[in-house]
C-alpha cells in the first residue's frame, strides 16, 4: 500500500494552521461569553461553529504531531473526533447561511429563531450518528495520508472506503459548495434591492454618509464567506478526486500542504471575518488590550453617525448582526 509522505516542513505548516484556528475559535467563543450585549442569535450559531472548528484544530494537530503509521486506539480516537467535528462544521456553516436567509430575505425572525433546535439536532446529531456508525463498523483508522495530511480518517485498505469517505465528510462538503454561494447571493441581492428602494426616500447626502459603511461591509462579508470556505476546502476535494482517478498527483507536496492548511484554517478565517472585521468587537478588543488613542478616536467617529441615524433600516440591520 502506497503512503503519502508528509514532510517535516508540511507538518510545521499544518500545526501552525491548527494553532491559529485554535486561537481564532477560542477568541470567538470568549468574545461571546464576555460581552452579553453582542450576543445575537447569528453570533450564537457562530459560537457553535467555532466549537466544531476548535475540536477539528485540536484533533488534526494531534494527528499531524503523532504521525500515525498504522491502526491504533489513538488513531481511531483522533479520526473519530476529527470526523465528527469536521462534519459538524459543515452543517453549522450551512445552518448560519439558512438562518440569515430566512431572517433577512424572508423577513421572519420568528421562523428563523424557531429553527435553532433543528440546527442542533442536525448539526450535532447527524455527525454523531455517522461517526458512531463508522467507528462501530471499523471504518475509521489509518489512511496513509492519501486524503489527509498525517491525521487518521477512513481506512484506506477497506473495499468501501469511497462510500465512507463520502458519508463522513465529502458528500456534506459538496452540498456546502452548492448551498452557500446560492444563499449568500440571494441575501446580497435582497440587501441591494432594499437599499436601492430606501435611497429613493432618503436624502442622498445622508445615504452616502450613513448607510454606505454598513452595506459595504455587509457586501464584503457576504461575498467572502462562500469564497473563503470554497478556497480552503477545495484542495481536499481535489485530492479526493485524484484518489478516485488513482492519479499520483495527489502526492504532490504543494497540494498536500494546501490540503493541510485548508482543512485546519477555518477557525482562524472565521475569527478574522467575524472578530477583527467586525467593528464593535474590534473596538472593544483594541480598548481592552491596547488602550490606544486610535481606538478611542475610532469609537468617537463611530458614535456620531449612530446618533444622527437611529433608524438603521431593518433590511440591513439583521445582516450586520448576522455578520457580527
Short mmCIF file of C-alpha atoms in Angstrom, two decimals:
data_model
loop_
_atom_site.label_atom_id
_atom_site.label_comp_id
_atom_site.label_asym_id
_atom_site.label_seq_id
_atom_site.Cartn_x
_atom_site.Cartn_y
_atom_site.Cartn_z
CA UNK A 1 0.00 0.00 0.00
CA UNK A 2 1.39 3.41 -1.00
CA UNK A 3 1.56 6.09 1.64
CA UNK A 4 1.78 9.82 1.07
CA UNK A 5 4.99 11.17 2.58
CA UNK A 6 4.28 14.04 4.96
CA UNK A 7 7.46 16.08 5.21
CA UNK A 8 8.56 17.85 8.38
CA UNK A 9 8.03 21.25 6.77
CA UNK A 10 4.45 20.27 5.93
CA UNK A 11 3.88 19.16 9.50
CA UNK A 12 5.11 22.51 10.80
CA UNK A 13 2.89 24.49 8.44
CA UNK A 14 -0.21 22.44 9.29
CA UNK A 15 0.50 22.64 13.03
CA UNK A 16 0.79 26.43 12.76
CA UNK A 17 -2.52 26.47 10.88
CA UNK A 18 -4.11 24.34 13.62
CA UNK A 19 -2.74 26.71 16.26
CA UNK A 20 -4.20 29.75 14.51
CA UNK A 21 -7.61 28.07 14.23
CA UNK A 22 -7.44 27.05 17.89
CA UNK A 23 -6.75 30.64 18.91
CA UNK A 24 -9.30 32.09 16.50
CA UNK A 25 -12.09 29.77 17.60
CA UNK A 26 -11.25 30.41 21.25
CA UNK A 27 -11.40 34.17 20.69
CA UNK A 28 -14.83 33.95 19.04
CA UNK A 29 -16.14 31.92 21.99
CA UNK A 30 -14.59 34.26 24.58
CA UNK A 31 -15.98 37.44 22.99
CA UNK A 32 -19.45 35.90 23.08
CA UNK A 33 -19.07 34.99 26.76
CA UNK A 34 -17.54 38.31 27.83
CA UNK A 35 -19.85 40.81 26.11
CA UNK A 36 -23.51 39.95 26.65
CA UNK A 37 -24.82 42.90 24.63
CA UNK A 38 -23.28 41.42 21.47
CA UNK A 39 -24.97 38.03 21.89
CA UNK A 40 -27.13 37.98 18.79
CA UNK A 41 -28.61 34.70 17.58
CA UNK A 42 -26.36 34.53 14.48
CA UNK A 43 -23.32 35.05 16.70
CA UNK A 44 -24.53 32.28 18.99
CA UNK A 45 -24.69 29.98 15.96
CA UNK A 46 -21.17 31.13 15.09
CA UNK A 47 -20.06 30.04 18.56
CA UNK A 48 -21.34 26.51 17.92
CA UNK A 49 -19.48 26.51 14.59
CA UNK A 50 -16.38 27.65 16.47
CA UNK A 51 -16.72 24.76 18.92
CA UNK A 52 -16.62 22.39 15.95
CA UNK A 53 -13.63 24.22 14.45
CA UNK A 54 -11.88 24.16 17.84
CA UNK A 55 -12.32 20.38 18.08
CA UNK A 56 -11.13 20.00 14.48
CA UNK A 57 -8.00 22.04 15.13
CA UNK A 58 -7.11 20.07 18.26
CA UNK A 59 -7.75 16.64 16.73
CA UNK A 60 -5.95 17.46 13.46
CA UNK A 61 -2.97 18.85 15.37
CA UNK A 62 -2.76 15.67 17.44
CA UNK A 63 -2.87 13.55 14.28
CA UNK A 64 -0.22 15.58 12.46
CA UNK A 65 2.01 15.62 15.54
CA UNK A 66 1.67 11.88 16.16
CA UNK A 67 2.47 10.76 12.58
CA UNK A 68 0.49 7.51 12.80
CA UNK A 69 1.92 4.54 10.89
CA UNK A 70 -0.97 2.13 11.37
CA UNK A 71 -4.25 1.48 13.15
CA UNK A 72 -4.13 2.09 16.88
CA UNK A 73 -6.64 3.14 19.57
CA UNK A 74 -5.18 6.67 19.47
CA UNK A 75 -5.50 6.79 15.68
CA UNK A 76 -9.14 5.66 15.81
CA UNK A 77 -9.96 8.13 18.60
CA UNK A 78 -8.36 11.02 16.73
CA UNK A 79 -10.09 10.02 13.49
CA UNK A 80 -13.45 9.81 15.24
CA UNK A 81 -13.14 13.26 16.86
CA UNK A 82 -11.96 14.95 13.65
CA UNK A 83 -14.67 13.22 11.59
CA UNK A 84 -17.39 14.37 13.98
CA UNK A 85 -16.03 17.91 14.30
CA UNK A 86 -15.34 18.39 10.60
CA UNK A 87 -18.79 17.14 9.55
CA UNK A 88 -20.45 19.23 12.25
CA UNK A 89 -18.58 22.29 10.95
CA UNK A 90 -20.12 21.80 7.50
CA UNK A 91 -23.61 21.64 8.97
CA UNK A 92 -23.18 24.70 11.21
CA UNK A 93 -21.73 26.72 8.31
CA UNK A 94 -24.82 25.97 6.22
CA UNK A 95 -27.13 26.50 9.23
CA UNK A 96 -25.86 30.07 9.67
CA UNK A 97 -26.50 30.77 5.99
CA UNK A 98 -30.03 29.34 6.23
CA UNK A 99 -30.75 31.42 9.34
CA UNK A 100 -29.58 34.63 7.68
CA UNK A 101 -31.55 33.85 4.53
CA UNK A 102 -34.81 33.35 6.43
CA UNK A 103 -34.17 36.31 8.73
CA UNK A 104 -33.20 38.78 6.00
CA UNK A 105 -34.78 37.63 2.73
CA UNK A 106 -37.95 36.11 4.18
CA UNK A 107 -38.09 38.81 6.89
CA UNK A 108 -39.15 36.31 9.51
CA UNK A 109 -37.14 36.35 12.71
CA UNK A 110 -39.73 34.15 14.42
CA UNK A 111 -39.31 31.37 11.85
CA UNK A 112 -35.53 31.76 11.84
CA UNK A 113 -35.33 31.53 15.65
CA UNK A 114 -37.66 28.52 15.68
CA UNK A 115 -35.13 26.58 13.60
CA UNK A 116 -32.45 26.65 16.30
CA UNK A 117 -33.47 23.30 17.80
CA UNK A 118 -33.45 21.74 14.34
CA UNK A 119 -29.99 23.17 13.72
CA UNK A 120 -28.74 21.49 16.89
CA UNK A 121 -30.36 18.16 16.09
CA UNK A 122 -28.94 18.09 12.57
CA UNK A 123 -25.54 19.72 13.16
CA UNK A 124 -24.67 17.61 16.20
CA UNK A 125 -26.90 14.58 15.69
CA UNK A 126 -26.12 13.61 12.09
CA UNK A 127 -22.31 13.79 12.53
CA UNK A 128 -22.59 11.84 15.79
CA UNK A 129 -24.64 9.04 14.19
CA UNK A 130 -22.34 8.85 11.16
CA UNK A 131 -19.19 8.84 13.30
CA UNK A 132 -20.57 6.24 15.71
CA UNK A 133 -21.54 4.01 12.79
CA UNK A 134 -18.13 4.40 11.15
CA UNK A 135 -16.28 3.59 14.37
CA UNK A 136 -18.61 0.72 15.26
CA UNK A 137 -18.17 -0.87 11.84
CA UNK A 138 -14.39 -0.44 11.96
CA UNK A 139 -14.16 2.09 9.11
CA UNK A 140 -12.09 4.74 10.94
CA UNK A 141 -8.35 4.27 11.16
CA UNK A 142 -5.07 4.66 9.31
CA UNK A 143 -5.49 6.35 5.94
CA UNK A 144 -1.83 6.56 4.84
CA UNK A 145 -2.40 10.31 4.27
CA UNK A 146 -3.99 9.52 0.90
CA UNK A 147 -6.78 12.01 1.54
CA UNK A 148 -5.42 13.53 4.74
CA UNK A 149 -2.19 15.13 5.93
CA UNK A 150 -0.96 12.92 8.75
CA UNK A 151 -4.23 12.52 10.61
CA UNK A 152 -6.41 9.41 10.64
CA UNK A 153 -9.73 9.24 8.85
CA UNK A 154 -11.33 6.44 6.80
CA UNK A 155 -9.14 3.33 6.49
CA UNK A 156 -7.52 3.29 3.09
CA UNK A 157 -7.43 -0.51 2.80
CA UNK A 158 -11.16 -1.24 3.05
CA UNK A 159 -13.19 -2.03 -0.06
CA UNK A 160 -15.95 0.51 0.59
CA UNK A 161 -13.62 3.38 1.52
CA UNK A 162 -15.10 5.74 -1.09
CA UNK A 163 -18.61 5.29 0.32
CA UNK A 164 -17.41 6.03 3.85
CA UNK A 165 -15.32 8.99 2.71
CA UNK A 166 -18.49 10.41 1.20
CA UNK A 167 -20.60 9.70 4.28
CA UNK A 168 -18.05 11.02 6.76
CA UNK A 169 -17.39 14.29 5.03
CA UNK A 170 -17.22 14.60 1.28
CA UNK A 171 -20.92 14.49 0.44
CA UNK A 172 -21.62 17.23 3.01
CA UNK A 173 -18.69 19.23 1.67
CA UNK A 174 -20.13 19.04 -1.87
CA UNK A 175 -23.55 20.12 -0.59
CA UNK A 176 -21.98 23.13 1.16
CA UNK A 177 -20.20 24.10 -2.08
CA UNK A 178 -23.60 24.32 -3.78
CA UNK A 179 -25.70 25.74 -0.95
CA UNK A 180 -23.53 28.54 0.45
CA UNK A 181 -22.99 30.56 -2.76
CA UNK A 182 -26.69 30.39 -3.65
CA UNK A 183 -27.91 31.53 -0.21
CA UNK A 184 -25.40 34.35 0.16
CA UNK A 185 -26.04 35.60 -3.38
CA UNK A 186 -29.77 35.74 -2.61
CA UNK A 187 -29.07 37.60 0.65
CA UNK A 188 -26.81 40.11 -1.10
CA UNK A 189 -29.40 40.64 -3.83
CA UNK A 190 -32.13 41.30 -1.27
CA UNK A 191 -29.98 43.84 0.59
CA UNK A 192 -29.13 45.67 -2.63
CA UNK A 193 -32.79 45.83 -3.66
CA UNK A 194 -33.86 47.05 -0.22
CA UNK A 195 -31.07 49.63 -0.14
CA UNK A 196 -31.98 50.89 -3.61
CA UNK A 197 -35.64 51.25 -2.59
CA UNK A 198 -34.76 53.12 0.61
CA UNK A 199 -32.45 55.50 -1.23
CA UNK A 200 -35.47 56.97 -3.05
CA UNK A 201 -36.90 58.21 0.25
CA UNK A 202 -33.71 59.47 1.91
CA UNK A 203 -31.56 62.50 1.25
CA UNK A 204 -28.64 61.49 -0.97
CA UNK A 205 -26.10 63.02 1.40
CA UNK A 206 -27.43 61.11 4.40
CA UNK A 207 -27.43 57.86 2.47
CA UNK A 208 -23.84 58.29 1.44
CA UNK A 209 -22.60 59.20 4.88
CA UNK A 210 -24.55 56.72 6.94
CA UNK A 211 -25.83 53.73 5.01
CA UNK A 212 -22.84 53.06 2.78
CA UNK A 213 -20.43 51.88 5.53
CA UNK A 214 -22.96 49.33 6.78
CA UNK A 215 -23.96 48.00 3.38
CA UNK A 216 -20.41 47.94 2.00
CA UNK A 217 -19.11 45.90 4.94
CA UNK A 218 -22.10 43.58 4.68
CA UNK A 219 -21.36 43.26 0.97
CA UNK A 220 -17.74 42.32 1.61
CA UNK A 221 -18.61 39.69 4.20
CA UNK A 222 -21.42 38.14 2.18
CA UNK A 223 -19.05 37.86 -0.76
CA UNK A 224 -16.11 36.48 1.20
CA UNK A 225 -17.92 33.84 3.29
CA UNK A 226 -18.55 31.33 0.46
CA UNK A 227 -15.32 32.28 -1.35
CA UNK A 228 -13.16 31.63 1.72
CA UNK A 229 -14.96 28.39 2.52
CA UNK A 230 -14.52 27.02 -1.01
CA UNK A 231 -10.93 28.28 -1.28
CA UNK A 232 -9.95 26.50 1.93
CA UNK A 233 -11.81 23.25 1.27
CA UNK A 234 -11.24 22.77 -2.45
CA UNK A 235 -7.76 21.22 -2.01
CA UNK A 236 -9.21 18.36 0.00
CA UNK A 237 -11.78 17.81 -2.74
CA UNK A 238 -9.09 17.85 -5.43
CA UNK A 239 -7.09 15.16 -3.63
CA UNK A 240 -10.24 13.08 -3.20
CA UNK A 241 -10.96 13.25 -6.93
CA UNK A 242 -7.32 12.39 -7.70
CA UNK A 243 -7.62 9.37 -5.41
CA UNK A 244 -10.69 8.22 -7.32
CA UNK A 245 -8.71 8.63 -10.54
CA UNK A 246 -5.72 6.85 -8.98
CA UNK A 247 -3.53 9.79 -10.01
CA UNK A 248 -0.07 10.19 -8.47
CA UNK A 249 -0.66 13.95 -8.49
CA UNK A 250 -2.38 13.54 -5.11
CA UNK A 251 1.09 13.09 -3.57
CA UNK A 252 2.32 16.47 -4.80
CA UNK A 253 3.87 18.24 -1.76
CA UNK A 254 2.32 21.62 -2.62
CA UNK A 255 -1.14 20.08 -2.94
CA UNK A 256 -0.67 18.15 0.30
CA UNK A 257 0.36 21.36 2.10
CA UNK A 258 -2.60 23.32 0.72
CA UNK A 259 -4.89 20.49 1.80
CA UNK A 260 -3.44 20.59 5.31
CA UNK A 261 -3.85 24.35 5.57
CA UNK A 262 -7.35 24.38 4.09
CA UNK A 263 -8.75 21.72 6.39
CA UNK A 264 -7.35 23.35 9.52
CA UNK A 265 -7.59 27.12 8.96
CA UNK A 266 -11.38 27.61 9.03
CA UNK A 267 -11.44 28.74 12.66
CA UNK A 268 -8.81 31.40 12.02
CA UNK A 269 -10.63 32.61 8.90
CA UNK A 270 -13.89 32.96 10.84
CA UNK A 271 -12.07 34.91 13.55
CA UNK A 272 -10.69 37.39 11.02
CA UNK A 273 -14.11 37.80 9.40
CA UNK A 274 -16.31 38.00 12.48
CA UNK A 275 -13.99 39.45 15.12
CA UNK A 276 -11.31 41.62 13.51
CA UNK A 277 -13.56 42.77 10.64
CA UNK A 278 -16.50 43.47 12.98
CA UNK A 279 -16.15 46.99 14.31
CA UNK A 280 -17.87 46.80 17.72
CA UNK A 281 -15.84 43.74 18.71
CA UNK A 282 -12.63 45.09 17.21
CA UNK A 283 -13.04 48.34 19.16
CA UNK A 284 -13.58 46.51 22.40
CA UNK A 285 -10.62 44.21 21.87
CA UNK A 286 -8.47 47.19 20.97
CA UNK A 287 -9.62 49.13 24.02
CA UNK A 288 -9.12 46.12 26.29
CA UNK A 289 -5.67 45.04 25.12
CA UNK A 290 -4.16 48.20 23.63
CA UNK A 291 -5.84 51.19 25.29
CA UNK A 292 -4.54 53.27 22.41
CA UNK A 293 -5.66 56.67 21.17
CA UNK A 294 -6.51 55.18 17.78
CA UNK A 295 -9.22 53.02 19.36
CA UNK A 296 -10.69 55.98 21.21
CA UNK A 297 -10.69 58.05 18.02
CA UNK A 298 -12.37 55.23 16.08
CA UNK A 299 -15.01 54.86 18.80
CA UNK A 300 -15.74 58.60 18.69
CA UNK A 301 -16.09 58.62 14.91
CA UNK A 302 -18.45 55.65 15.02
CA UNK A 303 -20.64 57.14 17.72
CA UNK A 304 -21.52 60.22 15.66
CA UNK A 305 -23.31 58.56 12.72
CA UNK A 306 -25.27 56.29 15.03
CA UNK A 307 -26.62 59.33 16.87
CA UNK A 308 -27.63 61.01 13.61
CA UNK A 309 -29.28 57.90 12.18
CA UNK A 310 -31.01 55.86 14.90
CA UNK A 311 -33.44 54.31 12.43
CA UNK A 312 -31.00 51.89 10.68
CA UNK A 313 -33.03 50.11 8.04
CA UNK A 314 -34.39 46.64 9.01
CA UNK A 315 -33.16 45.03 5.79
CA UNK A 316 -29.59 45.97 6.63
CA UNK A 317 -29.53 45.61 10.40
CA UNK A 318 -30.23 41.86 10.62
CA UNK A 319 -27.41 41.12 8.19
CA UNK A 320 -24.98 43.28 10.05
CA UNK A 321 -25.98 41.47 13.24
CA UNK A 322 -25.58 38.21 11.36
CA UNK A 323 -22.17 39.15 10.06
CA UNK A 324 -21.20 40.11 13.55
#
